[in-house]
Amino acid sequence: MTRTICKSARAPLLAAALCVLLTACALEPKPLDGEARAERAAQDLATLHDISYTPSAPITLEEAMARAIAFNLQRRVKEIETEIEDAELRTKNIDMLPTLEGDLEWDRNTQQLSSTDDRVVKSANVSLTWNILDLGVSYARARRQADEVLVARERQRKALQDIIKQVRIAYWRAVGAERLMGRVRTVAESMKVAIRESRNLEATGANDIAKSVAYRREIIESVRQALDVQRELREAKAELAELLNIQPGSDFELASVRLASAMPTLPLTLEEMEVHALDNRPELRIEDYNERMSVWQAREALFDMLPGLKLSAGRNYSSDQFNLAPNWLNTGFQLGLNLFDLFSGTSEIDEADKRGELSNVSAPGTD
């Protein structure tokens, strides 16, 4: 009776101990403390200081483009994304190889269970398994991943084009700002003088009051527009400084350039430029690769719908002295089919067809 009570009382204790163990193993979110955030901020400041730029000479357009390309973080992000896609492609290629597994086991029993068993048994096996269906699926995935690599490269090329475009626009805006700033100040001062003269004429009675007020209102509106232009011109140089990672507040000069008086002669005709743009635009190439990936996505779904054939071969060893042979080979094959894949495969093929159709009608820049 006492043993029965002890056993019944032991079960709740084991359950409580198990609950305590599971609670102790549960993880809670742990935000970064102040020291970790301060260390990260210090590293960010050091990185910004390393890439900051203080020009010692006037900056040319070519130097501005080269520096923006070398230190722009967006271009670096696209470059790392391309490297990630390359690494995934290598992984997909390895997935097409057979599976090679090895196992080494050492068993020891405290007592001999029967007269035909050893207390200590050493065993080992090496097996090679190859699923023919997985080979087809892995090949389709590898082909899709190869196109993903090409898409990442086109996005990297698009980022490079955007950087050059932004630097060129900001540079010429800054050049124009330096040339127009003095003229804008002169116009603003002339307008202020005109307002004073209008007030003087109104005070002497030479002009009608209503006409003078309307005239001054127009002048004030012109002054406001001149000040807006002046503010935009200042922002143009600040935008260029941001693209070149120039420290805020640093003064820099732009190299004197000669503005062309006429449109330069282009090496291509209008029809040739249209063909060149359609052939080389990154967004259009990305859609071409997306369409090709949709084809391989449909083939992958089709491979999944087929029966799977698995081939296996292995070599085994056992130290059990009662075995007739310590070493032996085993071979086999297995044929299997998941009936639910027949239903999911058709929907995946439809999805791939829709993705290909979307790639055909997608407009450039919607990626």
Tab-separated table of C-alpha atoms in Angstrom:
chain	number	residue	atom	x	y	z
A	1	MET	CA	0.000	0.000	0.000
A	2	THR	CA	2.851	2.357	0.840
A	3	ARG	CA	4.572	1.636	-2.474
A	4	THR	CA	1.378	2.397	-4.353
A	5	ILE	CA	1.028	5.767	-2.617
A	6	CYS	CA	4.661	6.625	-3.310
A	7	LYS	CA	4.260	5.776	-6.982
A	8	SER	CA	1.079	7.864	-7.282
A	9	ALA	CA	2.781	10.808	-5.568
A	10	ARG	CA	5.854	10.494	-7.784
A	11	ALA	CA	3.938	11.154	-11.035
A	12	PRO	CA	2.897	14.756	-10.203
A	13	LEU	CA	6.463	15.489	-9.086
A	14	LEU	CA	7.827	14.264	-12.429
A	15	ALA	CA	5.253	16.335	-14.291
A	16	ALA	CA	6.162	19.423	-12.262
A	17	ALA	CA	9.861	18.854	-12.851
A	18	LEU	CA	9.239	18.488	-16.572
A	19	CYS	CA	7.281	21.779	-16.634
A	20	VAL	CA	10.081	23.560	-14.790
A	21	LEU	CA	12.628	22.164	-17.251
A	22	LEU	CA	10.608	23.263	-20.283
A	23	THR	CA	10.087	26.718	-18.776
A	24	ALA	CA	13.808	27.058	-18.123
A	25	CYS	CA	14.576	26.110	-21.721
A	26	ALA	CA	12.107	28.651	-23.196
A	27	LEU	CA	13.805	31.684	-24.768
A	28	GLU	CA	12.649	35.245	-24.317
A	29	PRO	CA	13.363	38.208	-26.646
A	30	LYS	CA	16.457	40.031	-25.492
A	31	PRO	CA	16.864	43.553	-26.905
A	32	LEU	CA	20.270	45.107	-27.323
A	33	ASP	CA	21.527	46.933	-24.281
A	34	GLY	CA	22.936	50.455	-24.290
A	35	GLU	CA	26.537	49.289	-24.489
A	36	ALA	CA	25.895	47.179	-27.598
A	37	ARG	CA	24.056	50.047	-29.309
A	38	ALA	CA	26.843	52.461	-28.433
A	39	GLU	CA	29.432	50.068	-29.882
A	40	ARG	CA	27.435	49.714	-33.090
A	41	ALA	CA	27.051	53.505	-33.363
A	42	ALA	CA	30.802	53.938	-32.900
A	43	GLN	CA	31.480	51.436	-35.681
A	44	ASP	CA	29.035	53.234	-37.981
A	45	LEU	CA	30.708	56.577	-37.290
A	46	ALA	CA	34.111	55.065	-38.012
A	47	THR	CA	32.830	53.654	-41.307
A	48	LEU	CA	31.338	57.000	-42.303
A	49	HIS	CA	34.580	58.735	-41.392
A	50	ASP	CA	36.583	56.308	-43.557
A	51	ILE	CA	34.458	56.947	-46.654
A	52	SER	CA	34.021	60.685	-46.070
A	53	TYR	CA	35.672	62.956	-48.604
A	54	THR	CA	37.121	66.443	-48.292
A	55	PRO	CA	38.044	67.731	-51.756
A	56	SER	CA	41.346	69.569	-52.026
A	57	ALA	CA	40.862	70.598	-55.659
A	58	PRO	CA	37.944	71.425	-57.959
A	59	ILE	CA	35.881	68.334	-58.776
A	60	THR	CA	35.341	67.294	-62.369
A	61	LEU	CA	32.317	65.337	-63.585
A	62	GLU	CA	34.415	62.225	-64.217
A	63	GLU	CA	35.880	62.351	-60.690
A	64	ALA	CA	32.403	62.755	-59.207
A	65	MET	CA	31.113	59.697	-61.091
A	66	ALA	CA	34.113	57.576	-60.152
A	67	ARG	CA	33.854	58.432	-56.461
A	68	ALA	CA	30.108	57.875	-56.314
A	69	ILE	CA	30.493	54.450	-57.947
A	70	ALA	CA	33.321	53.461	-55.596
A	71	PHE	CA	31.603	54.400	-52.327
A	72	ASN	CA	27.872	54.186	-53.021
A	73	LEU	CA	26.198	51.754	-50.599
A	74	GLN	CA	23.339	50.934	-52.967
A	75	ARG	CA	25.789	49.587	-55.518
A	76	ARG	CA	27.519	47.577	-52.780
A	77	VAL	CA	24.184	46.099	-51.681
A	78	LYS	CA	23.428	44.946	-55.237
A	79	GLU	CA	26.916	43.487	-55.495
A	80	ILE	CA	26.414	41.459	-52.301
A	81	GLU	CA	23.005	40.278	-53.546
A	82	THR	CA	24.697	38.983	-56.695
A	83	GLU	CA	27.265	37.119	-54.600
A	84	ILE	CA	24.448	35.565	-52.549
A	85	GLU	CA	22.713	34.350	-55.708
A	86	ASP	CA	26.022	32.851	-56.916
A	87	ALA	CA	26.388	30.979	-53.623
A	88	GLU	CA	22.824	29.660	-53.892
A	89	LEU	CA	23.540	28.461	-57.425
A	90	ARG	CA	26.515	26.461	-56.169
A	91	THR	CA	24.255	24.933	-53.516
A	92	LYS	CA	21.627	24.013	-56.115
A	93	ASN	CA	24.304	22.332	-58.258
A	94	ILE	CA	25.425	20.232	-55.279
A	95	ASP	CA	21.806	19.184	-54.659
A	96	MET	CA	21.858	17.286	-57.972
A	97	LEU	CA	24.541	14.895	-56.680
A	98	PRO	CA	23.665	11.531	-55.075
A	99	THR	CA	23.445	11.211	-51.298
A	100	LEU	CA	26.463	9.526	-49.689
A	101	GLU	CA	25.967	8.542	-46.052
A	102	GLY	CA	28.218	6.792	-43.561
A	103	ASP	CA	27.366	5.319	-40.163
A	104	LEU	CA	29.593	3.945	-37.409
A	105	GLU	CA	28.010	2.308	-34.360
A	106	TRP	CA	29.312	0.704	-31.168
A	107	ASP	CA	26.830	-1.124	-28.895
A	108	ARG	CA	27.559	-2.641	-25.511
A	109	ASN	CA	25.042	-4.486	-23.338
A	110	THR	CA	25.558	-5.005	-19.614
A	111	GLN	CA	24.406	-8.604	-19.973
A	112	GLN	CA	24.309	-11.105	-22.784
A	113	LEU	CA	20.679	-11.254	-23.836
A	114	SER	CA	20.900	-14.576	-25.671
A	115	SER	CA	23.404	-17.181	-26.689
A	116	THR	CA	23.442	-15.799	-30.251
A	117	ASP	CA	24.321	-12.232	-29.310
A	118	ASP	CA	27.572	-10.535	-28.443
A	119	ARG	CA	27.675	-8.073	-25.571
A	120	VAL	CA	29.802	-5.703	-27.679
A	121	VAL	CA	28.935	-5.219	-31.343
A	122	LYS	CA	30.677	-2.874	-33.756
A	123	SER	CA	28.952	-2.038	-37.021
A	124	ALA	CA	29.501	0.337	-39.909
A	125	ASN	CA	27.902	1.030	-43.262
A	126	VAL	CA	28.369	3.300	-46.247
A	127	SER	CA	25.434	3.825	-48.610
A	128	LEU	CA	24.910	5.728	-51.838
A	129	THR	CA	21.357	6.859	-52.674
A	130	TRP	CA	20.146	8.574	-55.800
A	131	ASN	CA	16.575	9.706	-56.391
A	132	ILE	CA	15.981	10.079	-60.131
A	133	LEU	CA	12.953	12.333	-59.555
A	134	ASP	CA	14.925	14.584	-57.213
A	135	LEU	CA	17.570	14.873	-59.914
A	136	GLY	CA	15.022	16.339	-62.346
A	137	VAL	CA	13.570	18.678	-59.730
A	138	SER	CA	17.044	19.786	-58.606
A	139	TYR	CA	18.069	20.421	-62.212
A	140	ALA	CA	15.015	22.629	-62.809
A	141	ARG	CA	15.724	24.535	-59.584
A	142	ALA	CA	19.359	24.983	-60.574
A	143	ARG	CA	18.317	26.415	-63.953
A	144	ARG	CA	15.942	28.833	-62.218
A	145	GLN	CA	18.697	29.844	-59.812
A	146	ALA	CA	21.071	30.436	-62.729
A	147	ASP	CA	18.547	32.919	-64.113
A	148	GLU	CA	18.274	34.490	-60.649
A	149	VAL	CA	22.015	35.156	-60.830
A	150	LEU	CA	21.552	36.898	-64.169
A	151	VAL	CA	18.662	38.936	-62.737
A	152	ALA	CA	20.861	40.030	-59.820
A	153	ARG	CA	23.576	41.123	-62.260
A	154	GLU	CA	21.084	43.170	-64.250
A	155	ARG	CA	19.873	44.838	-61.062
A	156	GLN	CA	23.467	45.625	-60.195
A	157	ARG	CA	23.915	47.166	-63.647
A	158	LYS	CA	20.697	49.160	-63.169
A	159	ALA	CA	21.979	50.483	-59.822
A	160	LEU	CA	25.196	51.567	-61.523
A	161	GLN	CA	23.249	53.396	-64.218
A	162	ASP	CA	21.107	55.140	-61.589
A	163	ILE	CA	24.202	56.313	-59.720
A	164	ILE	CA	25.754	57.786	-62.868
A	165	LYS	CA	22.472	59.430	-63.796
A	166	GLN	CA	21.990	60.974	-60.360
A	167	VAL	CA	25.567	62.263	-60.203
A	168	ARG	CA	25.357	63.758	-63.689
A	169	ILE	CA	22.095	65.570	-62.898
A	170	ALA	CA	23.327	66.798	-59.501
A	171	TYR	CA	26.661	67.943	-60.952
A	172	TRP	CA	25.161	70.029	-63.728
A	173	ARG	CA	22.574	71.474	-61.348
A	174	ALA	CA	25.405	72.477	-59.010
A	175	VAL	CA	27.367	74.012	-61.912
A	176	GLY	CA	24.298	75.952	-62.955
A	177	ALA	CA	23.732	77.012	-59.360
A	178	GLU	CA	27.222	78.499	-59.097
A	179	ARG	CA	26.706	80.470	-62.316
A	180	LEU	CA	23.190	81.685	-61.534
A	181	MET	CA	23.595	82.458	-57.841
A	182	GLY	CA	25.156	85.853	-58.444
A	183	ARG	CA	22.525	86.794	-61.041
A	184	VAL	CA	19.710	85.793	-58.714
A	185	ARG	CA	21.138	87.997	-55.962
A	186	THR	CA	21.401	90.899	-58.395
A	187	VAL	CA	17.800	90.454	-59.507
A	188	ALA	CA	16.618	90.242	-55.893
A	189	GLU	CA	18.436	93.486	-55.000
A	190	SER	CA	16.987	95.245	-58.058
A	191	MET	CA	13.488	94.216	-57.015
A	192	LYS	CA	14.043	95.586	-53.520
A	193	VAL	CA	15.158	98.898	-55.028
A	194	ALA	CA	12.043	98.935	-57.219
A	195	ILE	CA	9.840	98.463	-54.135
A	196	ARG	CA	11.501	101.405	-52.360
A	197	GLU	CA	11.108	103.624	-55.406
A	198	SER	CA	7.440	102.645	-55.701
A	199	ARG	CA	6.844	103.647	-52.102
A	200	ASN	CA	8.633	106.968	-52.623
A	201	LEU	CA	6.521	107.752	-55.685
A	202	GLU	CA	3.389	106.839	-53.767
A	203	ALA	CA	4.401	109.100	-50.890
A	204	THR	CA	4.904	112.059	-53.216
A	205	GLY	CA	1.560	111.410	-54.935
A	206	ALA	CA	3.103	110.738	-58.329
A	207	ASN	CA	1.476	107.282	-58.576
A	208	ASP	CA	-1.987	106.064	-57.747
A	209	ILE	CA	-2.112	104.135	-54.465
A	210	ALA	CA	-3.985	101.120	-55.891
A	211	LYS	CA	-1.634	100.821	-58.837
A	212	SER	CA	1.410	101.146	-56.555
A	213	VAL	CA	0.142	98.424	-54.221
A	214	ALA	CA	-0.566	96.093	-57.140
A	215	TYR	CA	2.872	96.847	-58.587
A	216	ARG	CA	4.587	96.108	-55.269
A	217	ARG	CA	2.589	92.880	-54.903
A	218	GLU	CA	3.909	91.698	-58.249
A	219	ILE	CA	7.439	92.622	-57.269
A	220	ILE	CA	7.137	90.813	-53.933
A	221	GLU	CA	5.898	87.715	-55.746
A	222	SER	CA	8.893	87.944	-58.084
A	223	VAL	CA	11.226	88.296	-55.092
A	224	ARG	CA	9.677	85.199	-53.509
A	225	GLN	CA	10.236	83.253	-56.704
A	226	ALA	CA	13.840	84.444	-56.861
A	227	LEU	CA	14.404	83.315	-53.271
A	228	ASP	CA	12.908	79.905	-54.095
A	229	VAL	CA	15.288	79.597	-57.031
A	230	GLN	CA	18.157	80.595	-54.759
A	231	ARG	CA	17.161	77.913	-52.229
A	232	GLU	CA	16.932	75.255	-54.936
A	233	LEU	CA	20.368	76.224	-56.215
A	234	ARG	CA	21.831	75.766	-52.729
A	235	GLU	CA	20.169	72.356	-52.456
A	236	ALA	CA	21.718	71.265	-55.756
A	237	LYS	CA	25.233	71.498	-54.360
A	238	ALA	CA	24.165	69.807	-51.121
A	239	GLU	CA	22.681	66.925	-53.119
A	240	LEU	CA	25.956	66.455	-54.986
A	241	ALA	CA	27.859	66.506	-51.699
A	242	GLU	CA	25.595	63.762	-50.364
A	243	LEU	CA	26.217	61.554	-53.409
A	244	LEU	CA	29.984	61.996	-53.038
A	245	ASN	CA	29.994	61.428	-49.232
A	246	ILE	CA	31.414	64.887	-48.598
A	247	GLN	CA	31.165	65.850	-44.953
A	248	PRO	CA	28.256	68.229	-44.241
A	249	GLY	CA	29.366	71.838	-44.049
A	250	SER	CA	32.498	71.272	-46.132
A	251	ASP	CA	33.014	73.811	-48.883
A	252	PHE	CA	34.144	72.505	-52.250
A	253	GLU	CA	34.511	73.822	-55.767
A	254	LEU	CA	33.536	72.405	-59.122
A	255	ALA	CA	35.893	72.400	-62.058
A	256	SER	CA	35.140	75.050	-64.644
A	257	VAL	CA	33.447	73.525	-67.646
A	258	ARG	CA	32.473	74.923	-71.014
A	259	LEU	CA	28.810	74.495	-71.758
A	260	ALA	CA	28.111	73.408	-75.292
A	261	SER	CA	26.193	75.981	-77.282
A	262	ALA	CA	24.358	73.313	-79.284
A	263	MET	CA	23.215	69.742	-78.867
A	264	PRO	CA	26.168	67.372	-79.496
A	265	THR	CA	25.963	65.051	-82.455
A	266	LEU	CA	24.797	61.595	-81.420
A	267	PRO	CA	26.538	58.557	-82.950
A	268	LEU	CA	23.231	56.718	-83.576
A	269	THR	CA	20.059	57.519	-85.379
A	270	LEU	CA	16.723	57.608	-83.570
A	271	GLU	CA	15.750	54.144	-84.826
A	272	GLU	CA	19.145	52.717	-83.800
A	273	MET	CA	18.836	54.249	-80.326
A	274	GLU	CA	15.399	52.685	-79.881
A	275	VAL	CA	16.739	49.241	-80.803
A	276	HIS	CA	19.792	49.738	-78.560
A	277	ALA	CA	17.604	50.735	-75.603
A	278	LEU	CA	15.255	47.772	-76.035
A	279	ASP	CA	18.217	45.412	-76.277
A	280	ASN	CA	20.260	46.708	-73.335
A	281	ARG	CA	17.782	48.102	-70.810
A	282	PRO	CA	18.199	46.131	-67.533
A	283	GLU	CA	14.486	46.128	-66.685
A	284	LEU	CA	13.599	44.443	-69.990
A	285	ARG	CA	16.326	41.844	-69.583
A	286	ILE	CA	15.054	41.086	-66.079
A	287	GLU	CA	11.586	40.409	-67.474
A	288	ASP	CA	13.116	38.114	-70.111
A	289	TYR	CA	14.807	36.099	-67.372
A	290	ASN	CA	11.606	36.064	-65.314
A	291	GLU	CA	9.756	34.597	-68.274
A	292	ARG	CA	12.391	31.899	-68.668
A	293	MET	CA	12.266	31.138	-64.940
A	294	SER	CA	8.510	30.630	-65.179
A	295	VAL	CA	9.148	27.909	-67.782
A	296	TRP	CA	11.502	26.078	-65.441
A	297	GLN	CA	9.040	26.545	-62.584
A	298	ALA	CA	6.418	24.724	-64.662
A	299	ARG	CA	8.874	21.924	-65.444
A	300	GLU	CA	9.743	21.609	-61.759
A	301	ALA	CA	6.045	21.190	-60.947
A	302	LEU	CA	5.744	18.603	-63.713
A	303	PHE	CA	8.707	16.612	-62.344
A	304	ASP	CA	7.085	16.646	-58.899
A	305	MET	CA	3.985	14.997	-60.364
A	306	LEU	CA	5.958	12.014	-61.719
A	307	PRO	CA	6.616	8.846	-59.679
A	308	GLY	CA	9.881	8.901	-57.789
A	309	LEU	CA	12.491	6.199	-58.375
A	310	LYS	CA	15.159	5.855	-55.702
A	311	LEU	CA	18.264	3.708	-56.305
A	312	SER	CA	20.475	2.705	-53.397
A	313	ALA	CA	23.659	0.692	-52.850
A	314	GLY	CA	25.717	0.202	-49.711
A	315	ARG	CA	28.420	-1.780	-47.960
A	316	ASN	CA	27.945	-3.011	-44.379
A	317	TYR	CA	30.133	-4.435	-41.634
A	318	SER	CA	29.287	-6.039	-38.278
A	319	SER	CA	31.558	-7.600	-35.668
A	320	ASP	CA	28.817	-9.920	-34.417
A	321	GLN	CA	30.460	-13.345	-34.542
A	322	PHE	CA	27.157	-15.077	-35.068
A	323	ASN	CA	26.598	-13.391	-38.438
A	324	LEU	CA	27.294	-15.643	-41.393
A	325	ALA	CA	29.311	-12.884	-43.095
A	326	PRO	CA	30.875	-9.857	-41.418
A	327	ASN	CA	30.780	-7.849	-44.646
A	328	TRP	CA	27.982	-7.649	-47.175
A	329	LEU	CA	26.591	-5.447	-49.922
A	330	ASN	CA	22.990	-4.338	-50.298
A	331	THR	CA	21.245	-2.828	-53.324
A	332	GLY	CA	17.678	-1.817	-53.939
A	333	PHE	CA	15.237	0.479	-55.590
A	334	GLN	CA	12.049	2.148	-54.443
A	335	LEU	CA	9.182	3.534	-56.501
A	336	GLY	CA	6.789	5.990	-54.886
A	337	LEU	CA	4.134	8.520	-55.804
A	338	ASN	CA	2.425	11.206	-53.742
A	339	LEU	CA	-1.113	11.496	-55.086
A	340	PHE	CA	-1.551	14.989	-53.615
A	341	ASP	CA	1.302	16.220	-55.820
A	342	LEU	CA	-0.973	15.612	-58.813
A	343	PHE	CA	-3.371	18.282	-57.508
A	344	SER	CA	-0.763	20.790	-56.328
A	345	GLY	CA	1.307	20.359	-59.483
A	346	THR	CA	-1.455	21.593	-61.791
A	347	SER	CA	-1.909	24.768	-59.730
A	348	GLU	CA	1.847	25.376	-59.726
A	349	ILE	CA	1.926	25.014	-63.508
A	350	ASP	CA	-0.914	27.547	-63.794
A	351	GLU	CA	0.985	29.898	-61.497
A	352	ALA	CA	4.112	29.573	-63.646
A	353	ASP	CA	2.089	30.348	-66.782
A	354	LYS	CA	0.660	33.487	-65.161
A	355	ARG	CA	4.130	34.610	-64.095
A	356	GLY	CA	5.354	34.214	-67.665
A	357	GLU	CA	2.387	36.206	-68.933
A	358	LEU	CA	3.097	38.914	-66.353
A	359	SER	CA	6.717	39.143	-67.509
A	360	ASN	CA	5.529	39.739	-71.076
A	361	VAL	CA	3.244	42.656	-70.160
A	362	SER	CA	5.241	44.214	-67.294
A	363	ALA	CA	6.356	47.769	-67.972
A	364	PRO	CA	10.002	48.763	-67.407
A	365	GLY	CA	10.618	50.137	-63.940
A	366	THR	CA	7.863	48.113	-62.235
A	367	ASP	CA	10.301	45.531	-60.895
